[in-house]
Amino acid sequence: MSAVYKDDQEDWLTVCLKYLLFVFNFLFWVGGAAVLGVGVWTLVEKSDYLSLLASSTFAVSAYILILAGSLVVVTGFLGCCAVVREQRSCLSTYFFCLLFIFLIELVAGVLAYVYYQKLSEELKQHLNQTMTENYAQPGKEAVTLAVDRLQQDFKCCGSNNSNDWMVSAYISSNQADSRIVPDSCCKTITPMCGLRAHPSNIYKGGCITKLEQFLADHLLVIGAVGIGVACLQLAGAAMTACFIYLLYKEEEDDFGTL
């Protein structure tokens, strides 16, 4: 009786784990869509700002999430097929795929966290230099567009304040046409509005604090999504390992009865 009870118990555990893995795969797909969405959102929504950063870590973290999210979609389908067929070879492949994606997302989360710690110092060292030396210069069209969008989106002017533009290559050149600041500093943009630096006409506050907060919020989302979904996958890998073990035990028991 004890052997029969043990077999029934193992069959019950196998069925439970099978349905749990189906539920996990659904959550896995949702998590993968979230990872992919955050990665695409980071690169597409505010991609102009990436040209203002000295480091490529922010973009790399987003690309890693896009890669991981894409792999999740494929792996989730593989997981469903493996669970339905109850083949140990397919489940083993699924298990190692989960571990691989777990490592990728963990790397993205850690990169985002590490860059979050260095973000403030990087912006202090490089943002003002990038804006004053590269704005409206030949071959720096991406930086020019990024600065214009930054100043309009965040209602700011210059890195620390509007006075930063006084020593810029653009304002010192004939191209500025006697402007004191770029037209994108103006509260209402009109041709040559940068000639008048009165607070009623231009934004006086700097962009560095606002950009830092914006990027920090994005990095927190990248880190939280990456590490959160990675933990979900670790739980899935553990369930898959248990399911493989139970199938192995069933095969052993069937072989023993022959």
PDB file of C-alpha atoms in Angstrom:
ATOM      1  CA  MET A   1       0.000   0.000   0.000  1.00  0.00           C
ATOM      2  CA  SER A   2       2.839   2.362   0.847  1.00  0.00           C
ATOM      3  CA  ALA A   3       4.389   1.924  -2.625  1.00  0.00           C
ATOM      4  CA  VAL A   4       1.033   2.599  -4.289  1.00  0.00           C
ATOM      5  CA  TYR A   5       0.476   5.653  -2.074  1.00  0.00           C
ATOM      6  CA  LYS A   6       3.968   6.909  -2.934  1.00  0.00           C
ATOM      7  CA  ASP A   7       3.302   6.480  -6.678  1.00  0.00           C
ATOM      8  CA  ASP A   8      -0.020   8.335  -6.389  1.00  0.00           C
ATOM      9  CA  GLN A   9       1.668  11.105  -4.453  1.00  0.00           C
ATOM     10  CA  GLU A  10       4.374  11.479  -7.104  1.00  0.00           C
ATOM     11  CA  ASP A  11       1.734  11.506  -9.878  1.00  0.00           C
ATOM     12  CA  TRP A  12      -0.156  14.243  -8.024  1.00  0.00           C
ATOM     13  CA  LEU A  13       3.034  16.287  -7.621  1.00  0.00           C
ATOM     14  CA  THR A  14       3.832  15.861 -11.310  1.00  0.00           C
ATOM     15  CA  VAL A  15       0.387  17.093 -12.360  1.00  0.00           C
ATOM     16  CA  CYS A  16       0.596  20.055  -9.953  1.00  0.00           C
ATOM     17  CA  LEU A  17       4.040  21.033 -11.216  1.00  0.00           C
ATOM     18  CA  LYS A  18       2.873  20.703 -14.805  1.00  0.00           C
ATOM     19  CA  TYR A  19       0.049  23.198 -14.288  1.00  0.00           C
ATOM     20  CA  LEU A  20       2.282  25.455 -12.213  1.00  0.00           C
ATOM     21  CA  LEU A  21       4.736  25.553 -15.104  1.00  0.00           C
ATOM     22  CA  PHE A  22       1.906  26.521 -17.465  1.00  0.00           C
ATOM     23  CA  VAL A  23       1.024  29.397 -15.129  1.00  0.00           C
ATOM     24  CA  PHE A  24       4.688  30.307 -14.898  1.00  0.00           C
ATOM     25  CA  ASN A  25       5.020  30.382 -18.683  1.00  0.00           C
ATOM     26  CA  PHE A  26       2.126  32.823 -18.890  1.00  0.00           C
ATOM     27  CA  LEU A  27       3.798  35.061 -16.291  1.00  0.00           C
ATOM     28  CA  PHE A  28       7.075  34.506 -18.128  1.00  0.00           C
ATOM     29  CA  TRP A  29       5.557  35.864 -21.365  1.00  0.00           C
ATOM     30  CA  VAL A  30       4.087  38.842 -19.518  1.00  0.00           C
ATOM     31  CA  GLY A  31       7.468  39.497 -17.908  1.00  0.00           C
ATOM     32  CA  GLY A  32       9.195  39.135 -21.262  1.00  0.00           C
ATOM     33  CA  ALA A  33       6.809  41.635 -22.831  1.00  0.00           C
ATOM     34  CA  ALA A  34       7.540  44.027 -19.946  1.00  0.00           C
ATOM     35  CA  VAL A  35      11.296  43.612 -20.389  1.00  0.00           C
ATOM     36  CA  LEU A  36      11.063  44.113 -24.158  1.00  0.00           C
ATOM     37  CA  GLY A  37       8.735  47.083 -23.730  1.00  0.00           C
ATOM     38  CA  VAL A  38      10.995  48.833 -21.220  1.00  0.00           C
ATOM     39  CA  GLY A  39      14.023  48.320 -23.463  1.00  0.00           C
ATOM     40  CA  VAL A  40      12.272  49.692 -26.557  1.00  0.00           C
ATOM     41  CA  TRP A  41      10.693  52.546 -24.579  1.00  0.00           C
ATOM     42  CA  THR A  42      14.107  53.562 -23.235  1.00  0.00           C
ATOM     43  CA  LEU A  43      15.715  53.681 -26.669  1.00  0.00           C
ATOM     44  CA  VAL A  44      12.835  55.111 -28.699  1.00  0.00           C
ATOM     45  CA  GLU A  45      11.058  57.525 -26.372  1.00  0.00           C
ATOM     46  CA  LYS A  46      14.086  59.610 -25.375  1.00  0.00           C
ATOM     47  CA  SER A  47      16.834  58.284 -27.644  1.00  0.00           C
ATOM     48  CA  ASP A  48      17.959  61.832 -28.508  1.00  0.00           C
ATOM     49  CA  TYR A  49      19.363  62.259 -25.011  1.00  0.00           C
ATOM     50  CA  LEU A  50      21.772  59.330 -25.437  1.00  0.00           C
ATOM     51  CA  SER A  51      24.078  61.525 -27.551  1.00  0.00           C
ATOM     52  CA  LEU A  52      24.543  63.797 -24.524  1.00  0.00           C
ATOM     53  CA  LEU A  53      25.987  60.998 -22.380  1.00  0.00           C
ATOM     54  CA  ALA A  54      29.703  60.256 -22.249  1.00  0.00           C
ATOM     55  CA  SER A  55      29.099  56.581 -21.464  1.00  0.00           C
ATOM     56  CA  SER A  56      27.133  54.041 -23.509  1.00  0.00           C
ATOM     57  CA  THR A  57      26.107  52.048 -20.396  1.00  0.00           C
ATOM     58  CA  PHE A  58      22.553  53.433 -20.434  1.00  0.00           C
ATOM     59  CA  ALA A  59      21.991  52.319 -24.032  1.00  0.00           C
ATOM     60  CA  VAL A  60      23.738  48.970 -23.466  1.00  0.00           C
ATOM     61  CA  SER A  61      21.399  48.183 -20.545  1.00  0.00           C
ATOM     62  CA  ALA A  62      18.393  48.864 -22.788  1.00  0.00           C
ATOM     63  CA  TYR A  63      19.767  46.723 -25.638  1.00  0.00           C
ATOM     64  CA  ILE A  64      20.382  43.853 -23.215  1.00  0.00           C
ATOM     65  CA  LEU A  65      16.771  44.068 -22.044  1.00  0.00           C
ATOM     66  CA  ILE A  66      15.523  43.999 -25.648  1.00  0.00           C
ATOM     67  CA  LEU A  67      17.643  40.891 -26.315  1.00  0.00           C
ATOM     68  CA  ALA A  68      16.411  39.226 -23.119  1.00  0.00           C
ATOM     69  CA  GLY A  69      12.776  40.100 -23.826  1.00  0.00           C
ATOM     70  CA  SER A  70      12.995  38.650 -27.333  1.00  0.00           C
ATOM     71  CA  LEU A  71      14.547  35.451 -25.993  1.00  0.00           C
ATOM     72  CA  VAL A  72      11.786  35.190 -23.381  1.00  0.00           C
ATOM     73  CA  VAL A  73       9.085  35.127 -26.071  1.00  0.00           C
ATOM     74  CA  VAL A  74      10.831  32.256 -27.891  1.00  0.00           C
ATOM     75  CA  THR A  75      11.740  30.409 -24.693  1.00  0.00           C
ATOM     76  CA  GLY A  76       8.193  30.693 -23.337  1.00  0.00           C
ATOM     77  CA  PHE A  77       6.886  28.855 -26.406  1.00  0.00           C
ATOM     78  CA  LEU A  78       9.606  26.213 -25.989  1.00  0.00           C
ATOM     79  CA  GLY A  79       8.625  25.833 -22.341  1.00  0.00           C
ATOM     80  CA  CYS A  80       4.969  25.168 -23.178  1.00  0.00           C
ATOM     81  CA  CYS A  81       5.917  22.536 -25.757  1.00  0.00           C
ATOM     82  CA  ALA A  82       8.342  20.892 -23.330  1.00  0.00           C
ATOM     83  CA  VAL A  83       5.754  20.707 -20.529  1.00  0.00           C
ATOM     84  CA  VAL A  84       3.044  19.285 -22.825  1.00  0.00           C
ATOM     85  CA  ARG A  85       5.333  16.629 -24.288  1.00  0.00           C
ATOM     86  CA  GLU A  86       6.941  15.848 -20.907  1.00  0.00           C
ATOM     87  CA  GLN A  87      10.274  15.137 -22.586  1.00  0.00           C
ATOM     88  CA  ARG A  88      13.259  15.470 -20.305  1.00  0.00           C
ATOM     89  CA  SER A  89      15.549  16.567 -23.142  1.00  0.00           C
ATOM     90  CA  CYS A  90      13.238  19.474 -24.081  1.00  0.00           C
ATOM     91  CA  LEU A  91      12.751  20.404 -20.439  1.00  0.00           C
ATOM     92  CA  SER A  92      16.515  20.361 -19.872  1.00  0.00           C
ATOM     93  CA  THR A  93      16.984  22.724 -22.843  1.00  0.00           C
ATOM     94  CA  TYR A  94      14.256  24.953 -21.432  1.00  0.00           C
ATOM     95  CA  PHE A  95      15.937  24.892 -18.009  1.00  0.00           C
ATOM     96  CA  PHE A  96      19.309  26.035 -19.392  1.00  0.00           C
ATOM     97  CA  CYS A  97      17.605  28.713 -21.506  1.00  0.00           C
ATOM     98  CA  LEU A  98      15.997  30.073 -18.345  1.00  0.00           C
ATOM     99  CA  LEU A  99      19.350  30.203 -16.587  1.00  0.00           C
ATOM    100  CA  PHE A 100      20.956  31.935 -19.583  1.00  0.00           C
ATOM    101  CA  ILE A 101      18.232  34.594 -19.781  1.00  0.00           C
ATOM    102  CA  PHE A 102      18.399  34.969 -15.989  1.00  0.00           C
ATOM    103  CA  LEU A 103      22.091  35.867 -16.284  1.00  0.00           C
ATOM    104  CA  ILE A 104      21.417  38.325 -19.154  1.00  0.00           C
ATOM    105  CA  GLU A 105      18.714  40.167 -17.228  1.00  0.00           C
ATOM    106  CA  LEU A 106      20.770  40.140 -14.059  1.00  0.00           C
ATOM    107  CA  VAL A 107      23.626  41.788 -15.975  1.00  0.00           C
ATOM    108  CA  ALA A 108      21.234  44.451 -17.320  1.00  0.00           C
ATOM    109  CA  GLY A 109      19.904  45.128 -13.829  1.00  0.00           C
ATOM    110  CA  VAL A 110      23.371  45.351 -12.296  1.00  0.00           C
ATOM    111  CA  LEU A 111      24.631  47.611 -15.111  1.00  0.00           C
ATOM    112  CA  ALA A 112      21.678  49.936 -14.587  1.00  0.00           C
ATOM    113  CA  TYR A 113      22.320  50.046 -10.832  1.00  0.00           C
ATOM    114  CA  VAL A 114      26.074  50.681 -11.228  1.00  0.00           C
ATOM    115  CA  TYR A 115      25.477  53.425 -13.799  1.00  0.00           C
ATOM    116  CA  TYR A 116      22.837  54.931 -11.510  1.00  0.00           C
ATOM    117  CA  GLN A 117      25.562  55.444  -8.897  1.00  0.00           C
ATOM    118  CA  LYS A 118      27.875  57.171 -11.407  1.00  0.00           C
ATOM    119  CA  LEU A 119      25.259  59.186 -13.304  1.00  0.00           C
ATOM    120  CA  SER A 120      25.483  62.408 -11.302  1.00  0.00           C
ATOM    121  CA  GLU A 121      29.277  62.629 -11.567  1.00  0.00           C
ATOM    122  CA  GLU A 122      29.257  61.870 -15.293  1.00  0.00           C
ATOM    123  CA  LEU A 123      26.715  64.587 -16.042  1.00  0.00           C
ATOM    124  CA  LYS A 124      28.615  67.133 -13.936  1.00  0.00           C
ATOM    125  CA  GLN A 125      31.835  66.375 -15.806  1.00  0.00           C
ATOM    126  CA  HIS A 126      30.553  66.089 -19.363  1.00  0.00           C
ATOM    127  CA  LEU A 127      27.134  67.675 -19.957  1.00  0.00           C
ATOM    128  CA  ASN A 128      28.228  71.322 -19.895  1.00  0.00           C
ATOM    129  CA  GLN A 129      31.245  70.553 -22.083  1.00  0.00           C
ATOM    130  CA  THR A 130      29.108  68.631 -24.581  1.00  0.00           C
ATOM    131  CA  MET A 131      26.549  71.424 -24.833  1.00  0.00           C
ATOM    132  CA  THR A 132      28.950  74.368 -25.068  1.00  0.00           C
ATOM    133  CA  GLU A 133      31.535  72.769 -27.393  1.00  0.00           C
ATOM    134  CA  ASN A 134      29.338  70.719 -29.744  1.00  0.00           C
ATOM    135  CA  TYR A 135      26.059  72.622 -30.128  1.00  0.00           C
ATOM    136  CA  ALA A 136      25.435  73.712 -33.744  1.00  0.00           C
ATOM    137  CA  GLN A 137      28.899  72.560 -34.805  1.00  0.00           C
ATOM    138  CA  PRO A 138      29.594  70.721 -38.092  1.00  0.00           C
ATOM    139  CA  GLY A 139      29.031  66.980 -37.775  1.00  0.00           C
ATOM    140  CA  LYS A 140      27.293  67.371 -34.397  1.00  0.00           C
ATOM    141  CA  GLU A 141      23.713  67.532 -35.641  1.00  0.00           C
ATOM    142  CA  ALA A 142      22.593  64.769 -33.225  1.00  0.00           C
ATOM    143  CA  VAL A 143      23.904  66.736 -30.244  1.00  0.00           C
ATOM    144  CA  THR A 144      22.231  69.932 -31.498  1.00  0.00           C
ATOM    145  CA  LEU A 145      18.847  68.204 -31.845  1.00  0.00           C
ATOM    146  CA  ALA A 146      19.285  66.558 -28.434  1.00  0.00           C
ATOM    147  CA  VAL A 147      20.085  69.862 -26.726  1.00  0.00           C
ATOM    148  CA  ASP A 148      17.163  71.652 -28.371  1.00  0.00           C
ATOM    149  CA  ARG A 149      14.760  68.913 -27.372  1.00  0.00           C
ATOM    150  CA  LEU A 150      16.215  68.725 -23.865  1.00  0.00           C
ATOM    151  CA  GLN A 151      15.772  72.456 -23.257  1.00  0.00           C
ATOM    152  CA  GLN A 152      12.207  72.462 -24.561  1.00  0.00           C
ATOM    153  CA  ASP A 153      11.107  69.220 -22.882  1.00  0.00           C
ATOM    154  CA  PHE A 154      12.478  70.134 -19.481  1.00  0.00           C
ATOM    155  CA  LYS A 155      11.977  73.913 -19.752  1.00  0.00           C
ATOM    156  CA  CYS A 156      15.608  74.657 -18.975  1.00  0.00           C
ATOM    157  CA  CYS A 157      18.565  76.502 -20.495  1.00  0.00           C
ATOM    158  CA  GLY A 158      22.212  75.476 -20.366  1.00  0.00           C
ATOM    159  CA  SER A 159      23.733  72.827 -18.156  1.00  0.00           C
ATOM    160  CA  ASN A 160      23.788  74.691 -14.837  1.00  0.00           C
ATOM    161  CA  ASN A 161      21.955  77.852 -15.940  1.00  0.00           C
ATOM    162  CA  SER A 162      21.499  80.064 -18.996  1.00  0.00           C
ATOM    163  CA  ASN A 163      24.842  81.817 -18.367  1.00  0.00           C
ATOM    164  CA  ASP A 164      26.653  78.645 -19.511  1.00  0.00           C
ATOM    165  CA  TRP A 165      25.912  79.622 -23.125  1.00  0.00           C
ATOM    166  CA  MET A 166      27.974  82.820 -22.860  1.00  0.00           C
ATOM    167  CA  VAL A 167      31.208  80.812 -23.244  1.00  0.00           C
ATOM    168  CA  SER A 168      29.895  78.369 -25.847  1.00  0.00           C
ATOM    169  CA  ALA A 169      31.326  77.888 -29.328  1.00  0.00           C
ATOM    170  CA  TYR A 170      27.909  78.599 -30.844  1.00  0.00           C
ATOM    171  CA  ILE A 171      27.290  81.964 -29.148  1.00  0.00           C
ATOM    172  CA  SER A 172      30.866  83.038 -29.936  1.00  0.00           C
ATOM    173  CA  SER A 173      30.396  82.295 -33.642  1.00  0.00           C
ATOM    174  CA  ASN A 174      28.831  84.382 -36.408  1.00  0.00           C
ATOM    175  CA  GLN A 175      26.178  81.673 -36.747  1.00  0.00           C
ATOM    176  CA  ALA A 176      24.537  82.912 -33.531  1.00  0.00           C
ATOM    177  CA  ASP A 177      23.698  86.314 -35.084  1.00  0.00           C
ATOM    178  CA  SER A 178      24.236  88.095 -31.740  1.00  0.00           C
ATOM    179  CA  ARG A 179      21.976  85.668 -29.836  1.00  0.00           C
ATOM    180  CA  ILE A 180      22.701  85.365 -26.133  1.00  0.00           C
ATOM    181  CA  VAL A 181      21.251  81.831 -25.926  1.00  0.00           C
ATOM    182  CA  PRO A 182      19.925  79.334 -28.497  1.00  0.00           C
ATOM    183  CA  ASP A 183      16.308  79.843 -29.514  1.00  0.00           C
ATOM    184  CA  SER A 184      15.389  76.539 -27.820  1.00  0.00           C
ATOM    185  CA  CYS A 185      15.902  78.291 -24.456  1.00  0.00           C
ATOM    186  CA  CYS A 186      12.898  80.513 -25.186  1.00  0.00           C
ATOM    187  CA  LYS A 187       9.579  79.909 -23.485  1.00  0.00           C
ATOM    188  CA  THR A 188       7.882  80.570 -26.808  1.00  0.00           C
ATOM    189  CA  ILE A 189      10.150  79.845 -29.751  1.00  0.00           C
ATOM    190  CA  THR A 190      10.190  82.466 -32.483  1.00  0.00           C
ATOM    191  CA  PRO A 191      12.986  83.362 -34.937  1.00  0.00           C
ATOM    192  CA  MET A 192      15.855  85.155 -33.141  1.00  0.00           C
ATOM    193  CA  CYS A 193      14.088  84.954 -29.761  1.00  0.00           C
ATOM    194  CA  GLY A 194      17.450  84.068 -28.187  1.00  0.00           C
ATOM    195  CA  LEU A 195      18.529  87.701 -28.530  1.00  0.00           C
ATOM    196  CA  ARG A 196      16.673  88.622 -25.348  1.00  0.00           C
ATOM    197  CA  ALA A 197      17.754  86.920 -22.119  1.00  0.00           C
ATOM    198  CA  HIS A 198      15.082  88.336 -19.831  1.00  0.00           C
ATOM    199  CA  PRO A 199      13.469  85.750 -17.462  1.00  0.00           C
ATOM    200  CA  SER A 200      10.098  86.506 -19.053  1.00  0.00           C
ATOM    201  CA  ASN A 201      11.494  85.311 -22.402  1.00  0.00           C
ATOM    202  CA  ILE A 202      13.852  82.409 -21.626  1.00  0.00           C
ATOM    203  CA  TYR A 203      14.196  79.627 -19.086  1.00  0.00           C
ATOM    204  CA  LYS A 204      16.920  80.509 -16.587  1.00  0.00           C
ATOM    205  CA  GLY A 205      17.325  77.214 -14.737  1.00  0.00           C
ATOM    206  CA  GLY A 206      19.836  74.561 -15.879  1.00  0.00           C
ATOM    207  CA  CYS A 207      19.079  71.165 -17.397  1.00  0.00           C
ATOM    208  CA  ILE A 208      21.533  68.984 -15.494  1.00  0.00           C
ATOM    209  CA  THR A 209      19.342  68.300 -12.443  1.00  0.00           C
ATOM    210  CA  LYS A 210      16.248  67.563 -14.523  1.00  0.00           C
ATOM    211  CA  LEU A 211      18.119  65.287 -16.944  1.00  0.00           C
ATOM    212  CA  GLU A 212      19.757  63.472 -14.053  1.00  0.00           C
ATOM    213  CA  GLN A 213      16.370  62.815 -12.428  1.00  0.00           C
ATOM    214  CA  PHE A 214      14.880  61.671 -15.734  1.00  0.00           C
ATOM    215  CA  LEU A 215      17.721  59.229 -16.434  1.00  0.00           C
ATOM    216  CA  ALA A 216      17.790  58.033 -12.827  1.00  0.00           C
ATOM    217  CA  ASP A 217      14.077  57.186 -12.999  1.00  0.00           C
ATOM    218  CA  HIS A 218      14.646  55.243 -16.239  1.00  0.00           C
ATOM    219  CA  LEU A 219      17.599  53.382 -14.741  1.00  0.00           C
ATOM    220  CA  LEU A 220      15.546  52.408 -11.700  1.00  0.00           C
ATOM    221  CA  VAL A 221      12.833  51.009 -13.999  1.00  0.00           C
ATOM    222  CA  ILE A 222      15.443  49.100 -16.060  1.00  0.00           C
ATOM    223  CA  GLY A 223      17.070  47.707 -12.922  1.00  0.00           C
ATOM    224  CA  ALA A 224      13.803  46.777 -11.217  1.00  0.00           C
ATOM    225  CA  VAL A 225      12.325  45.089 -14.305  1.00  0.00           C
ATOM    226  CA  GLY A 226      15.566  43.269 -15.128  1.00  0.00           C
ATOM    227  CA  ILE A 227      16.180  41.934 -11.618  1.00  0.00           C
ATOM    228  CA  GLY A 228      12.462  41.295 -10.931  1.00  0.00           C
ATOM    229  CA  VAL A 229      11.944  39.168 -14.043  1.00  0.00           C
ATOM    230  CA  ALA A 230      15.295  37.450 -13.411  1.00  0.00           C
ATOM    231  CA  CYS A 231      14.029  36.330  -9.995  1.00  0.00           C
ATOM    232  CA  LEU A 232      10.816  35.057 -11.609  1.00  0.00           C
ATOM    233  CA  GLN A 233      12.902  33.008 -14.034  1.00  0.00           C
ATOM    234  CA  LEU A 234      14.968  31.576 -11.195  1.00  0.00           C
ATOM    235  CA  ALA A 235      11.741  30.304  -9.604  1.00  0.00           C
ATOM    236  CA  GLY A 236      10.741  28.848 -12.977  1.00  0.00           C
ATOM    237  CA  ALA A 237      14.092  27.120 -13.335  1.00  0.00           C
ATOM    238  CA  ALA A 238      13.655  25.557  -9.885  1.00  0.00           C
ATOM    239  CA  MET A 239      10.156  24.261 -10.787  1.00  0.00           C
ATOM    240  CA  THR A 240      11.472  22.921 -14.093  1.00  0.00           C
ATOM    241  CA  ALA A 241      14.284  21.080 -12.306  1.00  0.00           C
ATOM    242  CA  CYS A 242      11.735  19.489  -9.927  1.00  0.00           C
ATOM    243  CA  PHE A 243       9.520  18.498 -12.868  1.00  0.00           C
ATOM    244  CA  ILE A 244      12.486  16.879 -14.649  1.00  0.00           C
ATOM    245  CA  TYR A 245      13.359  14.972 -11.470  1.00  0.00           C
ATOM    246  CA  LEU A 246       9.794  13.655 -11.075  1.00  0.00           C
ATOM    247  CA  LEU A 247       9.695  12.530 -14.715  1.00  0.00           C
ATOM    248  CA  TYR A 248      13.025  10.793 -14.196  1.00  0.00           C
ATOM    249  CA  LYS A 249      11.664   9.007 -11.112  1.00  0.00           C
ATOM    250  CA  GLU A 250       8.550   7.935 -13.039  1.00  0.00           C
ATOM    251  CA  GLU A 251      10.709   6.525 -15.834  1.00  0.00           C
ATOM    252  CA  GLU A 252      12.816   4.659 -13.270  1.00  0.00           C
ATOM    253  CA  ASP A 253       9.710   3.229 -11.612  1.00  0.00           C
ATOM    254  CA  ASP A 254       8.231   2.167 -14.969  1.00  0.00           C
ATOM    255  CA  PHE A 255      11.531   0.512 -15.901  1.00  0.00           C
ATOM    256  CA  GLY A 256      11.628  -1.256 -12.527  1.00  0.00           C
ATOM    257  CA  THR A 257       8.194  -2.793 -13.014  1.00  0.00           C
ATOM    258  CA  LEU A 258       9.186  -4.364 -16.348  1.00  0.00           C
TER     259      LEU A 258
END
